[in-house]
Coordinates of N, CA, C and O in Angstrom, one line a residue:
M1 N 75.2 2.3 56.1 CA 75.0 2.9 57.2 C 74.1 1.9 59.1 O 73.1 1.3 58.8
N2 N 74.5 2.6 59.9 CA 74.2 1.8 60.6 C 73.0 1.6 61.6 O 72.1 2.3 61.3
P3 N 71.9 0.0 61.6 CA 71.1 0.2 61.1 C 70.2 0.6 63.4 O 68.9 0.8 63.0
V4 N 70.8 0.2 64.1 CA 70.9 1.4 65.4 C 70.7 2.2 65.6 O 70.6 3.0 65.8
M5 N 71.4 3.0 64.4 CA 71.6 4.8 64.4 C 69.8 4.9 64.7 O 69.0 5.2 64.0
R6 N 70.1 6.1 65.7 CA 68.9 6.9 66.3 C 68.9 7.8 65.1 O 69.9 9.2 64.6
H7 N 67.3 8.8 64.3 CA 67.2 9.0 63.7 C 66.4 10.9 65.0 O 66.1 10.2 66.0
S8 N 67.3 11.7 63.9 CA 67.3 13.4 64.6 C 65.9 13.9 64.0 O 65.2 13.8 63.1
L9 N 64.9 14.7 65.0 CA 63.6 15.1 64.5 C 63.6 16.3 65.2 O 63.9 16.7 66.5
L10 N 63.1 17.2 64.4 CA 62.8 18.3 65.1 C 61.6 18.8 64.4 O 60.8 19.0 64.0
I11 N 60.5 19.1 65.9 CA 59.3 19.4 65.6 C 59.3 20.8 66.2 O 60.0 21.5 66.9
V12 N 58.5 21.8 64.7 CA 58.5 22.9 65.3 C 56.9 23.4 65.1 O 56.5 23.4 63.9
D13 N 56.3 24.0 66.2 CA 54.8 25.3 66.5 C 55.2 25.9 67.7 O 55.7 25.6 68.6
D14 N 54.5 26.9 67.1 CA 54.3 27.7 68.0 C 53.1 27.3 69.5 O 53.5 28.0 70.9
E15 N 52.6 26.7 69.3 CA 51.9 25.6 70.7 C 52.4 25.2 71.5 O 53.3 24.1 70.6
E16 N 52.6 24.4 72.7 CA 53.7 24.5 73.3 C 52.4 23.1 73.5 O 53.4 22.2 74.0
F17 N 51.6 22.8 74.0 CA 50.8 21.8 74.6 C 50.7 20.9 73.4 O 51.1 19.7 73.2
V18 N 50.8 21.1 71.9 CA 51.0 20.9 70.2 C 52.4 19.9 70.4 O 53.2 18.6 70.1
R19 N 53.7 20.5 71.0 CA 54.8 19.9 70.4 C 54.9 19.1 71.5 O 56.1 18.0 71.5
N20 N 54.6 19.2 72.9 CA 54.5 18.6 74.5 C 53.7 17.4 73.6 O 54.0 16.3 74.4
S21 N 52.8 17.4 73.3 CA 51.7 15.7 73.0 C 53.3 15.3 71.8 O 52.3 13.6 71.6
L22 N 53.0 15.6 71.0 CA 53.8 14.7 69.4 C 54.8 14.3 70.1 O 56.1 13.2 70.1
V23 N 55.9 15.1 71.8 CA 57.0 14.6 72.3 C 55.8 12.9 73.2 O 57.2 12.7 72.9
R24 N 55.4 13.7 73.8 CA 54.4 13.2 74.3 C 53.9 11.2 73.9 O 54.4 10.4 73.6
A25 N 53.7 11.7 72.4 CA 53.3 10.4 71.5 C 54.3 9.6 71.2 O 54.6 8.6 70.5
L26 N 55.5 10.4 70.9 CA 57.3 9.3 70.7 C 57.9 9.0 71.9 O 58.5 8.3 70.9
R27 N 57.2 8.7 73.2 CA 58.2 8.6 73.9 C 58.5 7.3 73.6 O 60.5 7.3 74.6
N28 N 58.1 6.6 73.2 CA 59.1 4.9 73.5 C 59.1 4.8 72.3 O 59.8 4.3 71.6
E29 N 59.4 6.0 70.9 CA 59.9 5.9 69.8 C 61.5 6.0 70.0 O 62.0 6.4 70.9
D30 N 62.4 5.7 68.9 CA 63.7 5.9 69.1 C 64.0 6.8 68.6 O 64.6 6.5 67.2
Y31 N 63.9 7.9 68.5 CA 64.3 9.0 67.7 C 64.7 10.0 68.8 O 64.2 9.9 70.3
D32 N 65.5 10.9 68.4 CA 65.7 12.2 69.6 C 65.5 13.0 69.2 O 65.5 14.0 67.5
V33 N 64.4 13.9 70.0 CA 63.8 14.6 69.6 C 63.9 15.6 70.2 O 64.2 15.6 71.7
R34 N 63.9 17.2 69.4 CA 64.1 18.1 69.6 C 63.0 19.0 69.9 O 62.1 18.5 68.8
T35 N 62.5 19.8 70.0 CA 61.4 21.0 69.7 C 61.7 22.3 69.3 O 62.7 23.0 70.2
A36 N 61.0 23.7 69.5 CA 61.5 24.9 68.4 C 60.2 24.8 68.8 O 59.5 24.9 68.2
D37 N 59.8 26.6 69.5 CA 58.5 26.9 69.4 C 58.2 28.3 68.1 O 57.5 28.4 68.1
G38 N 59.4 27.4 67.2 CA 58.6 28.5 66.1 C 60.5 28.7 64.8 O 61.3 28.0 65.7
P39 N 60.1 29.3 63.8 CA 61.3 29.2 62.9 C 62.2 29.4 63.1 O 63.3 29.7 63.1
K40 N 62.6 30.8 63.8 CA 63.5 30.9 63.9 C 64.3 30.1 65.0 O 65.6 30.4 65.4
A41 N 63.9 29.4 66.5 CA 64.1 29.0 67.2 C 64.6 27.6 66.6 O 65.5 27.0 66.5
A42 N 63.6 27.2 65.1 CA 64.3 26.4 64.9 C 65.7 25.6 64.1 O 66.1 25.5 63.1
W43 N 65.7 27.4 63.1 CA 67.1 28.2 62.8 C 68.5 27.5 63.8 O 69.6 27.4 63.1
V44 N 68.4 28.5 64.9 CA 69.1 28.0 66.2 C 69.6 26.6 66.4 O 70.6 26.2 66.1
A45 N 68.6 26.1 66.5 CA 68.7 24.5 66.7 C 69.5 23.9 65.3 O 70.0 22.6 65.8
L46 N 68.9 23.9 63.5 CA 69.3 23.1 63.9 C 70.5 23.7 62.9 O 71.8 23.1 62.3
A47 N 71.3 24.8 62.8 CA 72.5 25.4 63.4 C 73.3 24.8 63.9 O 74.6 24.4 64.5
E48 N 73.3 24.5 65.2 CA 73.4 24.0 66.6 C 73.9 21.9 65.7 O 74.6 21.7 66.1
R49 N 72.6 21.5 65.5 CA 72.7 20.0 64.7 C 71.7 20.3 63.9 O 70.4 20.3 64.5
P50 N 71.7 19.6 62.6 CA 70.9 19.8 61.7 C 69.9 18.3 61.3 O 70.7 17.5 62.4
A51 N 68.9 18.5 61.9 CA 68.1 17.2 61.9 C 67.7 16.2 60.8 O 67.4 16.3 59.4
D52 N 67.4 15.4 61.2 CA 67.5 14.1 60.0 C 65.6 14.5 58.6 O 65.2 14.3 58.1
I53 N 65.0 14.5 60.5 CA 62.9 15.0 60.3 C 63.2 16.2 60.6 O 63.1 16.1 61.8
V54 N 62.1 17.1 60.2 CA 62.1 18.4 60.7 C 60.3 18.4 60.5 O 59.6 17.8 59.1
I55 N 59.3 18.8 61.3 CA 58.1 18.9 61.4 C 57.3 19.6 61.5 O 57.7 20.4 62.5
S56 N 56.6 20.3 60.6 CA 56.5 22.1 61.5 C 54.9 21.8 61.3 O 54.1 22.0 60.1
D57 N 54.6 23.0 62.1 CA 53.2 23.6 62.1 C 52.6 24.7 60.7 O 54.3 25.0 60.2
F58 N 52.0 24.3 59.9 CA 51.9 25.3 59.1 C 51.5 27.2 59.2 O 52.1 28.1 58.7
K59 N 50.4 27.2 59.7 CA 50.3 28.3 60.6 C 51.2 29.0 61.8 O 50.9 28.1 62.5
M60 N 52.9 29.9 62.3 CA 52.9 30.3 62.7 C 52.9 32.0 62.3 O 53.2 32.1 61.5
P61 N 53.4 32.9 64.2 CA 53.4 33.5 63.9 C 54.4 34.5 62.5 O 56.3 34.0 62.6
R62 N 55.0 35.4 61.6 CA 56.1 35.6 60.6 C 56.2 34.5 59.8 O 57.0 35.4 58.9
M63 N 56.8 33.4 59.8 CA 57.2 33.0 58.6 C 56.2 31.5 58.7 O 55.6 31.1 59.7
T64 N 55.3 31.3 57.6 CA 54.8 29.8 57.8 C 55.7 28.9 57.6 O 57.0 29.1 57.2
G65 N 55.0 27.6 58.1 CA 56.0 26.3 58.0 C 55.9 26.6 56.4 O 57.4 25.1 56.7
L66 N 55.4 26.7 55.7 CA 55.2 26.3 54.9 C 57.5 26.9 54.1 O 57.9 26.2 52.8
E67 N 56.8 28.1 54.3 CA 58.7 29.1 53.8 C 59.1 28.5 55.1 O 60.6 28.2 54.5
L68 N 59.4 27.5 56.1 CA 60.1 27.3 56.9 C 60.8 25.7 56.4 O 61.9 25.5 56.0
L69 N 59.9 25.3 56.1 CA 60.1 24.0 55.6 C 61.1 23.9 54.1 O 62.2 23.5 53.6
Q70 N 60.5 25.8 53.3 CA 61.3 25.7 51.3 C 63.2 25.9 51.9 O 63.6 25.5 51.2
R71 N 63.0 26.8 52.9 CA 64.1 27.3 52.7 C 64.9 26.0 54.1 O 66.1 25.6 54.0
V72 N 64.3 24.8 55.1 CA 65.2 23.9 55.2 C 66.1 22.8 53.7 O 66.6 22.5 53.8
R73 N 64.6 23.2 53.3 CA 65.3 22.0 51.6 C 66.2 22.6 51.1 O 66.8 22.0 50.4
Q74 N 66.0 24.2 51.1 CA 67.2 24.6 50.3 C 69.1 24.3 51.4 O 69.9 23.8 50.3
E75 N 68.8 24.8 51.9 CA 69.7 25.0 53.5 C 70.3 23.3 53.4 O 71.8 22.8 53.9
F76 N 69.3 22.8 53.7 CA 69.4 20.6 53.8 C 68.8 19.9 53.7 O 67.2 19.4 53.8
P77 N 69.0 19.9 52.3 CA 68.3 19.2 51.3 C 67.8 17.6 51.8 O 67.7 17.0 50.9
D78 N 69.3 16.6 52.2 CA 69.0 15.9 52.9 C 67.3 16.0 53.7 O 67.4 14.3 54.4
T79 N 66.9 17.0 54.5 CA 66.7 16.5 55.3 C 65.2 15.8 55.2 O 64.0 16.8 54.4
I80 N 63.9 15.0 55.8 CA 63.2 14.8 55.7 C 61.6 16.1 55.9 O 62.0 16.3 56.9
R81 N 61.3 16.6 55.4 CA 60.0 17.7 55.8 C 58.6 16.9 56.0 O 58.4 16.4 54.6
I82 N 58.0 17.5 56.3 CA 56.6 16.7 57.3 C 55.9 18.3 57.8 O 56.2 18.9 58.9
M83 N 54.6 18.4 57.7 CA 53.9 19.6 57.7 C 52.6 18.8 58.3 O 52.3 17.9 58.1
L84 N 52.4 19.6 59.3 CA 51.5 19.6 60.3 C 50.5 20.6 60.2 O 50.9 21.9 60.7
T85 N 49.2 20.9 60.4 CA 48.1 21.6 60.3 C 47.2 21.1 60.3 O 46.2 20.0 60.5
G86 N 46.3 21.7 60.8 CA 44.5 22.3 61.5 C 43.7 23.0 60.5 O 42.2 22.7 60.2
H87 N 44.6 24.1 59.1 CA 44.2 24.3 58.4 C 44.4 24.1 57.1 O 45.3 24.8 56.3
A88 N 44.2 22.3 56.4 CA 44.9 22.1 55.5 C 43.3 22.2 54.4 O 41.8 21.9 54.6
D89 N 43.8 22.8 53.6 CA 42.7 23.3 52.0 C 43.7 22.7 50.9 O 44.8 22.2 51.0
T90 N 43.3 21.9 50.3 CA 44.0 21.5 48.6 C 45.0 22.1 48.0 O 45.4 21.8 47.6
E91 N 45.0 23.7 48.0 CA 45.5 24.1 47.4 C 47.1 24.3 48.5 O 48.6 24.1 47.2
T92 N 47.0 24.5 49.6 CA 48.3 24.2 50.7 C 48.5 23.0 50.4 O 50.4 22.6 50.5
V93 N 48.3 21.8 50.3 CA 48.6 21.1 50.2 C 49.2 20.4 49.3 O 50.6 19.8 49.0
I94 N 48.8 20.8 47.8 CA 49.5 20.6 46.3 C 50.7 21.8 46.5 O 51.9 21.1 46.3
D95 N 50.4 22.6 46.6 CA 51.9 23.1 46.7 C 52.7 23.2 47.4 O 53.8 23.1 47.3
A96 N 52.3 22.6 49.4 CA 53.7 21.8 49.8 C 54.4 20.6 49.1 O 55.3 20.7 49.0
V97 N 53.4 19.7 48.6 CA 53.8 18.8 48.2 C 54.7 18.7 46.5 O 56.2 18.6 46.7
N98 N 54.2 19.7 46.2 CA 55.4 20.3 44.7 C 55.7 20.7 44.8 O 57.0 20.7 44.0
N99 N 56.1 21.6 44.9 CA 56.9 23.5 45.1 C 57.8 23.6 46.3 O 59.0 23.9 45.7
S100 N 57.8 22.3 47.3 CA 57.8 22.8 48.8 C 59.2 21.1 49.1 O 59.8 21.0 49.8
E101 N 59.0 19.7 48.0 CA 58.8 18.5 48.2 C 58.7 18.0 49.1 O 59.3 17.2 50.6
I102 N 57.3 18.5 50.2 CA 57.2 17.9 51.7 C 56.8 16.7 51.7 O 55.4 15.9 50.8
Y103 N 57.4 16.2 52.1 CA 56.8 14.5 52.0 C 56.5 13.9 52.2 O 55.2 12.9 52.4
R104 N 55.1 14.7 53.8 CA 53.3 14.3 54.3 C 53.9 15.3 54.2 O 53.7 16.6 55.3
F105 N 51.6 15.4 54.7 CA 51.4 16.6 55.4 C 50.5 15.9 56.4 O 49.1 14.8 55.7
L106 N 50.7 16.3 57.9 CA 49.9 15.8 58.6 C 48.6 16.3 59.0 O 49.5 17.4 59.4
T107 N 47.0 16.1 59.1 CA 46.6 17.4 59.5 C 46.6 17.5 61.3 O 47.2 15.6 62.1
K108 N 46.3 17.8 62.1 CA 45.7 18.3 63.9 C 44.2 18.0 63.9 O 42.9 18.5 62.7
P109 N 43.5 17.4 65.0 CA 44.6 16.8 65.2 C 45.5 15.0 64.8 O 44.5 14.7 63.3
W110 N 46.2 14.7 65.0 CA 46.7 13.6 64.1 C 46.5 12.1 64.9 O 45.8 11.9 66.4
N111 N 46.5 11.1 64.5 CA 46.4 10.2 64.7 C 48.3 9.7 65.7 O 47.9 9.7 64.6
D112 N 48.3 9.1 66.4 CA 49.5 8.7 67.1 C 50.3 7.7 66.3 O 50.8 8.0 66.2
E113 N 49.1 6.7 65.8 CA 50.0 5.2 65.3 C 49.8 5.7 63.6 O 50.9 5.3 63.0
D114 N 49.5 6.7 63.0 CA 49.2 7.5 61.9 C 50.8 7.7 61.9 O 51.5 8.1 61.2
L115 N 51.2 9.1 62.5 CA 51.8 10.3 62.9 C 53.4 9.2 62.9 O 54.3 9.1 62.8
K116 N 53.7 7.4 63.9 CA 54.4 7.1 64.1 C 54.5 5.6 62.9 O 55.5 6.0 62.0
L117 N 53.7 5.8 62.1 CA 54.0 5.4 60.9 C 54.0 6.3 59.5 O 55.7 5.9 59.3
V118 N 54.4 7.3 59.7 CA 54.5 7.6 59.1 C 56.2 8.5 58.6 O 57.2 8.4 58.4
L119 N 56.5 8.3 60.3 CA 58.2 8.5 61.0 C 58.6 7.7 60.2 O 59.9 7.9 60.5
R120 N 58.3 6.6 61.0 CA 58.8 5.3 60.5 C 58.9 5.4 58.6 O 60.5 4.9 58.6
L121 N 58.3 5.2 58.3 CA 58.7 5.7 56.5 C 59.2 6.6 56.5 O 60.2 6.0 55.2
A122 N 59.0 7.5 57.0 CA 59.8 8.7 56.6 C 61.2 8.6 57.1 O 63.0 8.6 55.8
A123 N 61.4 7.5 57.9 CA 63.7 7.3 58.2 C 63.7 6.2 57.5 O 64.9 5.8 57.1
A124 N 63.3 5.3 56.9 CA 63.6 4.1 56.2 C 63.6 5.0 54.6 O 64.6 4.5 53.5
N125 N 63.0 5.5 54.6 CA 63.1 6.6 53.2 C 64.8 7.2 53.4 O 65.1 6.7 52.1
L126 N 64.7 8.1 54.5 CA 66.3 8.3 54.3 C 66.9 7.4 54.5 O 68.3 7.8 54.1
D127 N 67.1 6.5 55.2 CA 68.3 5.6 54.8 C 68.6 5.0 53.9 O 69.9 4.8 53.0
S128 N 68.0 5.6 52.7 CA 68.0 4.9 51.3 C 68.1 5.5 51.1 O 68.9 5.1 49.8
M129 N 68.5 7.1 50.7 CA 68.6 8.0 50.2 C 70.1 8.1 50.5 O 70.7 8.5 49.6
R130 N 70.1 7.5 51.5 CA 71.9 7.6 51.8 C 72.2 6.7 52.1 O 73.4 6.6 51.4
E131 N 71.8 5.6 51.7 CA 72.7 4.2 50.8 C 72.6 4.0 49.6 O 73.6 3.4 49.4
N132 N 71.9 4.9 48.7 CA 72.1 4.3 46.9 C 73.3 5.7 46.8 O 73.5 5.6 46.4
R133 N 73.0 7.0 48.5 CA 74.5 8.2 47.8 C 75.1 6.4 47.9 O 76.6 7.4 47.6
R134 N 76.2 6.0 49.2 CA 76.5 6.1 49.6 C 77.2 4.4 48.2 O 78.3 4.6 47.5
L135 N 76.2 4.0 48.0 CA 76.5 2.8 46.3 C 77.0 3.1 45.3 O 77.7 3.2 44.3
M136 N 76.5 5.0 44.7 CA 76.4 5.5 43.9 C 78.2 5.9 43.7 O 79.2 5.5 42.7
E137 N 78.4 6.0 45.9 CA 79.6 7.1 45.8 C 80.8 6.2 44.9 O 81.3 6.0 44.8
L138 N 79.9 4.4 45.6 CA 81.6 3.1 45.4 C 81.3 3.4 44.2 O 82.5 2.6 43.5
V139 N 80.4 3.3 43.2 CA 80.7 2.2 41.6 C 81.7 4.0 41.1 O 82.6 3.0 40.3
N140 N 81.1 5.1 41.4 CA 82.0 5.8 40.3 C 83.8 5.7 41.0 O 84.2 5.7 39.8
R141 N 84.1 5.7 42.5 CA 85.6 5.5 42.6 C 86.0 4.3 42.1 O 86.6 4.2 41.3
Q142 N 84.9 3.4 42.0 CA 84.9 1.6 41.6 C 85.4 1.8 39.6 O 86.3 1.9 39.3
A143 N 85.0 3.3 39.1 CA 84.9 2.9 37.9 C 85.9 3.8 37.4 O 86.5 3.7 36.4
R144 N 86.3 5.3 37.3 CA 87.4 5.7 38.0 C 88.6 4.8 38.2 O 89.5 4.8 37.7
L145 N 88.5 4.1 38.7 CA 89.5 3.2 39.3 C 90.3 2.3 38.2 O 91.2 1.9 37.4
L146 N 89.1 1.8 37.7 CA 89.1 1.1 36.5 C 89.8 1.8 35.0 O 90.8 0.9 34.2
E147 N 89.2 2.4 34.7 CA 89.4 3.8 33.9 C 91.6 3.9 34.5 O 91.7 3.9 33.3
G148 N 92.2 4.2 35.4 CA 93.5 4.1 35.6 C 93.7 3.2 35.9 O 95.5 3.3 34.6
I149 N 93.4 1.5 35.8 CA 94.4 0.3 35.1 C 93.9 0.4 33.5 O 94.7 -0.2 32.7
E150 N 93.0 0.5 33.3 CA 92.6 0.6 31.8 C 93.9 0.9 31.1 O 94.3 1.0 29.9
V151 N 94.4 2.6 32.0 CA 95.1 3.5 31.2 C 96.4 3.4 30.9 O 97.4 2.9 30.4
R152 N 96.8 2.2 32.2 CA 98.4 2.1 32.0 C 98.4 0.4 31.7 O 99.6 0.5 31.3
H153 N 97.4 -0.7 31.1 CA 97.1 -1.7 30.6 C 95.8 -1.3 29.6 O 95.5 -2.1 30.1
P154 N 96.4 -0.8 28.5 CA 94.6 -1.0 27.3 C 94.6 -2.0 27.1 O 95.4 -2.9 27.3
G155 N 93.1 -2.7 27.4 CA 92.9 -3.9 27.1 C 92.4 -4.2 28.5 O 91.4 -5.6 28.1
I156 N 92.9 -4.3 29.7 CA 93.1 -5.2 30.5 C 91.4 -5.7 30.7 O 91.1 -6.5 31.8
T157 N 90.3 -4.0 30.8 CA 88.8 -4.4 31.0 C 88.3 -4.8 30.0 O 86.4 -4.5 30.3
K158 N 88.8 -5.0 29.3 CA 87.8 -5.5 27.8 C 87.2 -6.9 27.9 O 88.0 -7.8 28.5
V159 N 86.2 -7.2 27.8 CA 85.6 -8.1 28.9 C 84.5 -9.3 27.1 O 83.8 -8.1 26.6
V160 N 85.6 -9.8 26.7 CA 84.5 -10.6 25.8 C 83.3 -11.9 26.0 O 84.0 -12.6 27.1
R161 N 82.5 -11.8 25.4 CA 81.1 -12.7 25.8 C 80.7 -14.0 24.8 O 80.9 -12.8 23.3
S162 N 80.3 -14.5 24.9 CA 79.9 -15.4 24.3 C 77.9 -15.2 23.9 O 77.9 -14.1 24.7
Q163 N 77.4 -15.5 23.0 CA 75.5 -14.9 22.7 C 75.0 -15.6 23.7 O 74.6 -14.4 24.6
D164 N 75.2 -15.9 24.8 CA 75.0 -16.8 25.7 C 74.3 -16.0 27.3 O 74.4 -15.8 28.0
G165 N 76.3 -15.2 26.9 CA 76.8 -14.2 27.9 C 77.3 -14.0 29.0 O 77.7 -13.8 29.5
A166 N 78.6 -15.5 28.7 CA 79.0 -16.5 29.7 C 80.6 -15.6 28.9 O 81.0 -14.9 27.3
V167 N 81.4 -15.1 29.7 CA 82.9 -14.9 29.6 C 83.7 -15.8 29.0 O 83.7 -16.7 29.3
V168 N 84.5 -15.1 27.8 CA 85.1 -16.5 26.8 C 86.6 -15.8 27.1 O 86.9 -14.7 27.0
I169 N 87.1 -17.1 27.5 CA 88.2 -16.4 27.4 C 89.2 -17.6 27.0 O 89.2 -18.5 26.8
D170 N 90.5 -17.2 26.3 CA 91.0 -17.1 25.1 C 92.7 -17.3 25.9 O 92.7 -16.8 26.6
D171 N 92.9 -18.8 25.3 CA 94.2 -19.4 25.9 C 95.5 -17.7 25.7 O 96.0 -17.9 27.0
T172 N 95.5 -16.8 25.1 CA 96.1 -16.1 24.7 C 96.3 -14.8 25.6 O 96.8 -14.4 26.5
D173 N 95.1 -14.8 26.4 CA 95.0 -14.0 27.8 C 95.2 -14.2 28.9 O 95.5 -13.8 29.8
L174 N 95.4 -15.6 29.0 CA 96.0 -15.6 29.9 C 97.9 -16.7 30.1 O 98.3 -17.4 30.9
G175 N 97.9 -16.1 29.0 CA 99.1 -16.2 28.7 C 100.1 -17.9 28.3 O 100.6 -18.2 28.2
G176 N 98.9 -18.9 27.4 CA 99.4 -20.2 27.0 C 98.6 -20.8 27.5 O 96.8 -20.3 28.0
P177 N 97.4 -22.0 26.9 CA 96.8 -23.4 27.2 C 96.4 -23.4 28.0 O 97.4 -23.3 29.5
L178 N 95.5 -23.4 28.6 CA 94.5 -23.5 29.8 C 95.2 -25.1 30.4 O 95.4 -26.3 29.8
P179 N 95.6 -25.1 31.8 CA 95.6 -26.9 32.4 C 94.1 -27.4 32.4 O 93.2 -27.0 32.1
D180 N 94.7 -29.3 32.0 CA 93.3 -29.9 31.4 C 93.5 -30.1 32.9 O 93.5 -30.7 33.7
P181 N 91.8 -29.7 33.5 CA 91.1 -29.7 35.2 C 91.1 -31.6 35.5 O 90.8 -31.4 36.5
A182 N 90.9 -32.8 34.3 CA 91.2 -33.7 34.4 C 93.0 -34.1 34.8 O 93.0 -35.7 35.4
S183 N 93.2 -33.8 35.0 CA 94.8 -34.5 35.2 C 95.6 -34.0 35.8 O 94.3 -33.3 37.4

Protein backbone atom coordinates (compact mmCIF):
# COMPACT_ATOMS: atom_id res chain seq x y z
CA MET A 1 0.00 0.00 0.00
CA ASN A 2 1.19 3.45 -0.81
CA PRO A 3 2.04 5.10 2.54
CA VAL A 4 1.11 8.57 1.25
CA MET A 5 -2.40 7.47 0.22
CA ARG A 6 -5.07 9.54 1.94
CA HIS A 7 -7.74 7.66 3.82
CA SER A 8 -11.33 8.57 3.13
CA LEU A 9 -13.54 9.45 6.07
CA LEU A 10 -17.33 9.75 6.16
CA ILE A 11 -18.86 11.62 9.11
CA VAL A 12 -22.55 10.89 9.69
CA ASP A 13 -24.47 13.07 12.14
CA ASP A 14 -27.88 14.72 11.94
CA GLU A 15 -26.56 17.83 13.71
CA GLU A 16 -24.79 20.23 11.35
CA PHE A 17 -22.69 21.87 14.08
CA VAL A 18 -21.32 18.45 15.11
CA ARG A 19 -20.36 17.63 11.50
CA ASN A 20 -18.77 21.05 11.11
CA SER A 21 -16.89 20.71 14.41
CA LEU A 22 -15.48 17.34 13.39
CA VAL A 23 -14.43 18.64 9.98
CA ARG A 24 -12.80 21.65 11.65
CA ALA A 25 -10.97 19.40 14.14
CA LEU A 26 -9.58 17.37 11.22
CA ARG A 27 -8.79 20.24 8.83
CA ASN A 28 -5.01 19.86 9.28
CA GLU A 29 -5.10 16.06 9.09
CA ASP A 30 -4.54 14.22 5.82
CA TYR A 31 -8.00 12.70 5.32
CA ASP A 32 -10.43 12.96 2.46
CA VAL A 33 -13.41 14.02 4.63
CA ARG A 34 -17.03 13.87 3.52
CA THR A 35 -20.15 14.38 5.61
CA ALA A 36 -23.71 13.10 5.59
CA ASP A 37 -26.66 14.44 7.59
CA GLY A 38 -28.11 10.99 8.26
CA PRO A 39 -28.15 7.32 7.28
CA LYS A 40 -29.92 7.89 3.94
CA ALA A 41 -27.35 10.49 2.84
CA ALA A 42 -24.59 8.19 4.14
CA TRP A 43 -25.79 5.38 1.83
CA VAL A 44 -25.84 7.71 -1.13
CA ALA A 45 -22.27 8.83 -0.32
CA LEU A 46 -21.06 5.24 0.21
CA ALA A 47 -22.69 4.04 -3.02
CA GLU A 48 -20.93 6.86 -4.85
CA ARG A 49 -17.58 6.13 -3.23
CA PRO A 50 -16.94 3.77 -0.29
CA ALA A 51 -15.12 5.20 2.73
CA ASP A 52 -12.18 3.75 4.62
CA ILE A 53 -13.57 4.98 7.95
CA VAL A 54 -17.12 5.88 8.97
CA ILE A 55 -17.83 7.89 12.11
CA SER A 56 -21.51 7.83 12.97
CA ASP A 57 -23.59 9.48 15.65
CA PHE A 58 -25.64 7.02 17.69
CA LYS A 59 -28.99 8.83 18.00
CA MET A 60 -30.40 9.88 14.65
CA PRO A 61 -33.96 9.96 13.31
CA ARG A 62 -35.31 6.84 11.58
CA MET A 63 -32.17 4.73 12.10
CA THR A 64 -29.63 4.57 14.91
CA GLY A 65 -25.95 4.88 14.22
CA LEU A 66 -25.56 1.33 15.47
CA GLU A 67 -28.01 0.07 12.83
CA LEU A 68 -26.19 2.11 10.19
CA LEU A 69 -22.78 0.75 11.20
CA GLN A 70 -24.13 -2.82 11.27
CA ARG A 71 -25.28 -2.34 7.68
CA VAL A 72 -21.94 -0.77 6.76
CA ARG A 73 -20.26 -3.86 8.22
CA GLN A 74 -22.40 -6.11 5.98
CA GLU A 75 -21.96 -4.08 2.79
CA PHE A 76 -18.41 -2.78 3.32
CA PRO A 77 -16.69 -5.20 5.74
CA ASP A 78 -13.26 -3.53 5.39
CA THR A 79 -14.57 -0.13 6.45
CA ILE A 80 -13.48 0.85 9.96
CA ARG A 81 -16.55 1.81 12.00
CA ILE A 82 -16.49 4.36 14.84
CA MET A 83 -19.50 5.30 17.00
CA LEU A 84 -19.89 8.84 18.34
CA THR A 85 -22.51 9.60 20.98
CA GLY A 86 -23.48 11.82 23.85
CA HIS A 87 -25.70 9.07 25.24
CA ALA A 88 -23.34 6.23 26.05
CA ASP A 89 -24.49 3.47 28.34
CA THR A 90 -22.54 0.33 29.09
CA GLU A 91 -24.99 -2.00 27.35
CA THR A 92 -24.91 0.04 24.14
CA VAL A 93 -21.12 0.11 24.14
CA ILE A 94 -20.85 -3.66 24.72
CA ASP A 95 -23.44 -4.37 22.01
CA ALA A 96 -21.72 -2.02 19.57
CA VAL A 97 -18.29 -3.55 20.08
CA ASN A 98 -19.34 -7.21 20.25
CA ASN A 99 -22.14 -7.43 17.69
CA SER A 100 -21.25 -4.75 15.21
CA GLU A 101 -17.47 -4.90 15.46
CA ILE A 102 -17.28 -1.18 16.16
CA TYR A 103 -13.62 -0.20 16.19
CA ARG A 104 -13.96 2.55 18.82
CA PHE A 105 -16.66 4.31 20.78
CA LEU A 106 -16.20 8.08 21.23
CA THR A 107 -18.31 10.27 23.47
CA LYS A 108 -19.53 13.81 22.92
CA PRO A 109 -17.98 16.18 23.65
CA TRP A 110 -14.82 14.61 22.24
CA ASN A 111 -11.25 15.67 22.75
CA ASP A 112 -9.77 16.66 19.37
CA GLU A 113 -6.43 15.02 20.13
CA ASP A 114 -8.15 11.77 21.18
CA LEU A 115 -10.20 11.88 17.98
CA LYS A 116 -7.07 12.34 15.86
CA LEU A 117 -5.29 9.50 17.67
CA VAL A 118 -8.24 7.14 17.21
CA LEU A 119 -8.35 7.98 13.50
CA ARG A 120 -4.58 7.48 13.09
CA LEU A 121 -4.87 4.09 14.83
CA ALA A 122 -7.88 3.16 12.70
CA ALA A 123 -6.02 4.09 9.50
CA ALA A 124 -2.96 2.10 10.61
CA ASN A 125 -5.20 -0.87 11.44
CA LEU A 126 -6.82 -0.66 8.01
CA ASP A 127 -3.40 -0.46 6.31
CA SER A 128 -2.25 -3.53 8.26
CA MET A 129 -5.38 -5.48 7.30
CA ARG A 130 -4.88 -4.59 3.65
CA GLU A 131 -1.17 -5.48 3.73
CA ASN A 132 -1.94 -8.80 5.45
CA ARG A 133 -4.53 -9.60 2.78
CA ARG A 134 -2.03 -8.69 0.02
CA LEU A 135 0.65 -10.91 1.57
CA MET A 136 -1.78 -13.82 2.02
CA GLU A 137 -2.78 -13.54 -1.64
CA LEU A 138 0.91 -13.56 -2.60
CA VAL A 139 1.60 -16.63 -0.45
CA ASN A 140 -1.42 -18.44 -1.92
CA ARG A 141 -0.32 -17.56 -5.47
CA GLN A 142 3.19 -18.84 -4.74
CA ALA A 143 1.80 -22.04 -3.21
CA ARG A 144 -0.29 -22.69 -6.33
CA LEU A 145 2.77 -22.04 -8.50
CA LEU A 146 4.85 -24.53 -6.50
CA GLU A 147 2.07 -27.12 -6.70
CA GLY A 148 2.08 -26.75 -10.48
CA ILE A 149 5.86 -27.12 -10.63
CA GLU A 150 5.70 -30.19 -8.38
CA VAL A 151 3.11 -31.80 -10.68
CA ARG A 152 5.37 -31.27 -13.72
CA HIS A 153 8.60 -32.17 -11.88
CA PRO A 154 7.84 -34.54 -8.97
CA GLY A 155 10.16 -34.11 -6.01
CA ILE A 156 11.55 -30.74 -7.06
CA THR A 157 10.04 -28.92 -4.09
CA LYS A 158 11.19 -31.53 -1.56
CA VAL A 159 13.78 -30.11 0.80
CA VAL A 160 15.88 -32.36 3.03
CA ARG A 161 17.18 -30.74 6.22
CA SER A 162 19.73 -31.85 8.77
CA GLN A 163 18.88 -31.95 12.48
CA ASP A 164 20.16 -28.38 12.89
CA GLY A 165 17.88 -27.15 10.08
CA ALA A 166 20.49 -26.78 7.34
CA VAL A 167 19.46 -27.75 3.82
CA VAL A 168 21.16 -31.00 2.80
CA ILE A 169 22.29 -31.11 -0.82
CA ASP A 170 23.19 -34.49 -2.23
CA ASP A 171 25.63 -34.64 -5.17
CA THR A 172 22.98 -36.45 -7.19
CA ASP A 173 20.60 -33.49 -6.65
CA LEU A 174 22.99 -31.37 -8.72
CA GLY A 175 23.81 -33.92 -11.37
CA GLY A 176 27.24 -34.80 -10.07
CA PRO A 177 29.86 -33.95 -7.46
CA LEU A 178 30.19 -30.37 -6.24
CA PRO A 179 33.29 -28.49 -7.41
CA ASP A 180 35.98 -27.96 -4.78
CA PRO A 181 35.81 -24.25 -3.80
CA ALA A 182 39.57 -24.27 -3.01
CA SER A 183 40.50 -25.02 -6.63
